[in-house]
Amino acid sequence: MATPPPPLTVDLAPADIILRLDALARRGKLADFHPAENGSAAFVLTAYGQPFDYTLTATASADGPRTTISYSLRQQRKAPVITILVIVFTIWPGVWLTDSMLKTYWDAYRFPTWIWYLPLTVLPLPWMWMRMARRSQQSAEVHSAELAEAIRAELARPA
């Protein structure tokens, strides 16, 4: 589970926060900023991971003149699903291609290619996936901390 940035308390109303962050995004300092469309979240950002991105969702709870912004970090599902499908749908055609190539260049090759090809390609997948997931989470956490710092700096600035 990804660790989101710590909450932030500011002396602004939620509507003012959205206006200031929208202006910051329009100046190009807060990429992929979107005011939330549902009632529970205030705004949504993309925390870029390597190779999978995360969604940084902020909720704003007002308590008098102060507002507390709380963050949650969740992995986007589109890229991992596409990656899994590409991996699954390229392994068996790779067997055919490799077998065809070996039989074309070496007439004496008669060994069933799938016997050695599948373990060679399938066995490393869990480690590869864990490394990709861990690297994505770490880089998304770093980027979300940078986004939270940019938000804190903008909201602490006098109007």
mmCIF file of C-alpha atoms in Angstrom, residues 2-159:
data_model
loop_
_atom_site.group_PDB
_atom_site.id
_atom_site.type_symbol
_atom_site.label_atom_id
_atom_site.label_comp_id
_atom_site.label_asym_id
_atom_site.label_seq_id
_atom_site.Cartn_x
_atom_site.Cartn_y
_atom_site.Cartn_z
ATOM 1 C CA ALA A 2 1.402 3.363 -1.025
ATOM 2 C CA THR A 3 2.019 5.945 1.681
ATOM 3 C CA PRO A 4 0.345 9.288 0.926
ATOM 4 C CA PRO A 5 1.781 12.652 1.990
ATOM 5 C CA PRO A 6 0.830 13.905 5.460
ATOM 6 C CA PRO A 7 -2.295 16.052 5.893
ATOM 7 C CA LEU A 8 -2.062 19.810 5.503
ATOM 8 C CA THR A 9 -4.045 22.428 7.442
ATOM 9 C CA VAL A 10 -4.439 25.893 5.916
ATOM 10 C CA ASP A 11 -6.339 29.095 6.708
ATOM 11 C CA LEU A 12 -8.454 28.984 3.531
ATOM 12 C CA ALA A 13 -11.910 27.788 2.583
ATOM 13 C CA PRO A 14 -12.134 24.701 0.303
ATOM 14 C CA ALA A 15 -13.421 26.816 -2.615
ATOM 15 C CA ASP A 16 -10.456 29.199 -2.256
ATOM 16 C CA ILE A 17 -8.070 26.250 -2.191
ATOM 17 C CA ILE A 18 -9.472 24.941 -5.474
ATOM 18 C CA LEU A 19 -9.238 28.391 -7.094
ATOM 19 C CA ARG A 20 -5.606 28.870 -6.053
ATOM 20 C CA LEU A 21 -4.575 25.384 -7.117
ATOM 21 C CA ASP A 22 -6.382 25.763 -10.428
ATOM 22 C CA ALA A 23 -4.442 28.996 -11.036
ATOM 23 C CA LEU A 24 -1.221 27.165 -10.135
ATOM 24 C CA ALA A 25 -2.100 24.404 -12.607
ATOM 25 C CA ARG A 26 -2.835 26.958 -15.342
ATOM 26 C CA ARG A 27 0.654 28.410 -14.799
ATOM 27 C CA GLY A 28 2.032 24.923 -15.480
ATOM 28 C CA LYS A 29 3.208 24.245 -11.936
ATOM 29 C CA LEU A 30 0.700 21.530 -11.012
ATOM 30 C CA ALA A 31 0.342 19.127 -13.916
ATOM 31 C CA ASP A 32 -2.794 17.038 -14.338
ATOM 32 C CA PHE A 33 -4.802 18.905 -11.666
ATOM 33 C CA HIS A 34 -8.550 18.274 -11.770
ATOM 34 C CA PRO A 35 -11.152 19.514 -9.317
ATOM 35 C CA ALA A 36 -13.026 16.421 -8.150
ATOM 36 C CA GLU A 37 -16.458 15.799 -9.540
ATOM 37 C CA ASN A 38 -17.808 13.759 -6.634
ATOM 38 C CA GLY A 39 -18.675 15.141 -3.231
ATOM 39 C CA SER A 40 -16.075 13.343 -1.103
ATOM 40 C CA ALA A 41 -12.890 14.540 -2.826
ATOM 41 C CA ALA A 42 -11.683 18.093 -3.401
ATOM 42 C CA PHE A 43 -9.221 17.519 -6.224
ATOM 43 C CA VAL A 44 -7.297 14.803 -8.024
ATOM 44 C CA LEU A 45 -3.712 14.721 -9.312
ATOM 45 C CA THR A 46 -1.568 12.105 -11.009
ATOM 46 C CA ALA A 47 1.506 10.972 -9.085
ATOM 47 C CA TYR A 48 3.790 9.669 -11.774
ATOM 48 C CA GLY A 49 5.370 6.318 -11.050
ATOM 49 C CA GLN A 50 7.874 4.314 -13.000
ATOM 50 C CA PRO A 51 6.334 2.452 -14.903
ATOM 51 C CA PHE A 52 2.836 2.614 -13.342
ATOM 52 C CA ASP A 53 1.131 5.868 -12.296
ATOM 53 C CA TYR A 54 -0.877 6.509 -9.136
ATOM 54 C CA THR A 55 -3.841 8.781 -8.434
ATOM 55 C CA LEU A 56 -3.399 11.287 -5.616
ATOM 56 C CA THR A 57 -6.843 12.186 -4.291
ATOM 57 C CA ALA A 58 -7.245 15.028 -1.804
ATOM 58 C CA THR A 59 -10.200 15.552 0.501
ATOM 59 C CA ALA A 60 -10.796 18.893 2.163
ATOM 60 C CA SER A 61 -12.602 19.089 5.502
ATOM 61 C CA ALA A 62 -13.425 22.571 6.733
ATOM 62 C CA ASP A 63 -13.378 23.395 10.443
ATOM 63 C CA GLY A 64 -14.354 27.027 10.788
ATOM 64 C CA PRO A 65 -11.891 29.244 8.900
ATOM 65 C CA ARG A 66 -9.342 26.400 8.604
ATOM 66 C CA THR A 67 -9.346 23.506 6.139
ATOM 67 C CA THR A 68 -7.491 20.227 6.457
ATOM 68 C CA ILE A 69 -6.409 18.556 3.228
ATOM 69 C CA SER A 70 -5.922 14.796 3.511
ATOM 70 C CA TYR A 71 -4.379 12.718 0.743
ATOM 71 C CA SER A 72 -4.828 9.174 -0.482
ATOM 72 C CA LEU A 73 -2.647 7.425 -3.041
ATOM 73 C CA ARG A 74 -4.008 4.653 -5.253
ATOM 74 C CA GLN A 75 -2.477 2.845 -8.214
ATOM 75 C CA GLN A 76 -4.149 3.367 -11.564
ATOM 76 C CA ARG A 77 -5.180 0.047 -13.088
ATOM 77 C CA LYS A 78 -4.981 0.674 -16.828
ATOM 78 C CA ALA A 79 -1.214 0.344 -17.364
ATOM 79 C CA PRO A 80 -0.750 -2.792 -15.196
ATOM 80 C CA VAL A 81 -3.628 -4.546 -16.981
ATOM 81 C CA ILE A 82 -2.196 -3.655 -20.389
ATOM 82 C CA THR A 83 1.249 -4.852 -19.286
ATOM 83 C CA ILE A 84 -0.136 -8.188 -18.083
ATOM 84 C CA LEU A 85 -2.035 -8.689 -21.334
ATOM 85 C CA VAL A 86 1.034 -7.895 -23.430
ATOM 86 C CA ILE A 87 3.132 -10.340 -21.426
ATOM 87 C CA VAL A 88 0.527 -13.106 -21.622
ATOM 88 C CA PHE A 89 -0.178 -12.676 -25.322
ATOM 89 C CA THR A 90 3.482 -12.513 -26.379
ATOM 90 C CA ILE A 91 4.911 -15.565 -24.623
ATOM 91 C CA TRP A 92 3.405 -18.298 -26.806
ATOM 92 C CA PRO A 93 3.992 -16.490 -30.138
ATOM 93 C CA GLY A 94 7.580 -16.133 -28.965
ATOM 94 C CA VAL A 95 7.776 -19.925 -28.749
ATOM 95 C CA TRP A 96 6.621 -20.231 -32.359
ATOM 96 C CA LEU A 97 8.983 -17.528 -33.582
ATOM 97 C CA THR A 98 12.005 -18.958 -31.773
ATOM 98 C CA ASP A 99 11.210 -22.496 -32.871
ATOM 99 C CA SER A 100 10.824 -21.370 -36.484
ATOM 100 C CA MET A 101 14.080 -19.437 -36.393
ATOM 101 C CA LEU A 102 16.047 -22.311 -34.869
ATOM 102 C CA LYS A 103 14.664 -24.813 -37.383
ATOM 103 C CA THR A 104 15.396 -22.443 -40.271
ATOM 104 C CA TYR A 105 19.052 -21.855 -39.399
ATOM 105 C CA TRP A 106 19.925 -25.295 -37.969
ATOM 106 C CA ASP A 107 18.490 -28.238 -39.862
ATOM 107 C CA ALA A 108 19.553 -30.597 -37.081
ATOM 108 C CA TYR A 109 17.443 -28.787 -34.447
ATOM 109 C CA ARG A 110 14.583 -31.110 -33.454
ATOM 110 C CA PHE A 111 14.242 -30.403 -29.746
ATOM 111 C CA PRO A 112 10.795 -29.080 -28.631
ATOM 112 C CA THR A 113 11.449 -25.370 -28.051
ATOM 113 C CA TRP A 114 8.649 -24.835 -25.535
ATOM 114 C CA ILE A 115 10.398 -27.145 -23.024
ATOM 115 C CA TRP A 116 13.197 -24.646 -22.441
ATOM 116 C CA TYR A 117 11.543 -21.431 -23.710
ATOM 117 C CA LEU A 118 8.592 -21.321 -21.275
ATOM 118 C CA PRO A 119 10.657 -21.734 -18.071
ATOM 119 C CA LEU A 120 13.131 -19.185 -19.397
ATOM 120 C CA THR A 121 10.398 -16.581 -19.973
ATOM 121 C CA VAL A 122 7.785 -17.397 -17.303
ATOM 122 C CA LEU A 123 9.905 -18.075 -14.205
ATOM 123 C CA PRO A 124 11.364 -14.527 -13.958
ATOM 124 C CA LEU A 125 7.923 -12.876 -14.238
ATOM 125 C CA PRO A 126 7.080 -12.753 -10.484
ATOM 126 C CA TRP A 127 10.406 -11.079 -9.662
ATOM 127 C CA MET A 128 10.087 -8.712 -12.586
ATOM 128 C CA TRP A 129 6.550 -7.781 -11.532
ATOM 129 C CA MET A 130 7.522 -7.234 -7.886
ATOM 130 C CA ARG A 131 10.431 -4.999 -8.930
ATOM 131 C CA MET A 132 8.203 -2.964 -11.260
ATOM 132 C CA ALA A 133 5.513 -2.585 -8.587
ATOM 133 C CA ARG A 134 7.998 -1.588 -5.890
ATOM 134 C CA ARG A 135 9.759 0.934 -8.159
ATOM 135 C CA SER A 136 6.402 2.399 -9.234
ATOM 136 C CA GLN A 137 5.245 2.792 -5.659
ATOM 137 C CA GLN A 138 8.489 4.408 -4.537
ATOM 138 C CA SER A 139 8.594 6.890 -7.394
ATOM 139 C CA ALA A 140 4.886 7.718 -6.988
ATOM 140 C CA GLU A 141 5.413 8.365 -3.279
ATOM 141 C CA VAL A 142 8.312 10.713 -4.057
ATOM 142 C CA HIS A 143 6.288 12.547 -6.711
ATOM 143 C CA SER A 144 3.226 12.822 -4.457
ATOM 144 C CA ALA A 145 5.433 14.351 -1.736
ATOM 145 C CA GLU A 146 6.699 16.880 -4.304
ATOM 146 C CA LEU A 147 3.108 17.675 -5.302
ATOM 147 C CA ALA A 148 2.082 18.090 -1.660
ATOM 148 C CA GLU A 149 5.012 20.453 -1.101
ATOM 149 C CA ALA A 150 4.030 22.526 -4.148
ATOM 150 C CA ILE A 151 0.458 22.681 -2.823
ATOM 151 C CA ARG A 152 1.661 23.666 0.657
ATOM 152 C CA ALA A 153 3.886 26.401 -0.767
ATOM 153 C CA GLU A 154 1.079 27.813 -2.925
ATOM 154 C CA LEU A 155 -1.488 27.785 -0.111
ATOM 155 C CA ALA A 156 0.929 29.305 2.420
ATOM 156 C CA ARG A 157 1.655 32.206 0.062
ATOM 157 C CA PRO A 158 -0.311 35.385 0.861
ATOM 158 C CA ALA A 159 -3.140 36.072 -1.573
#
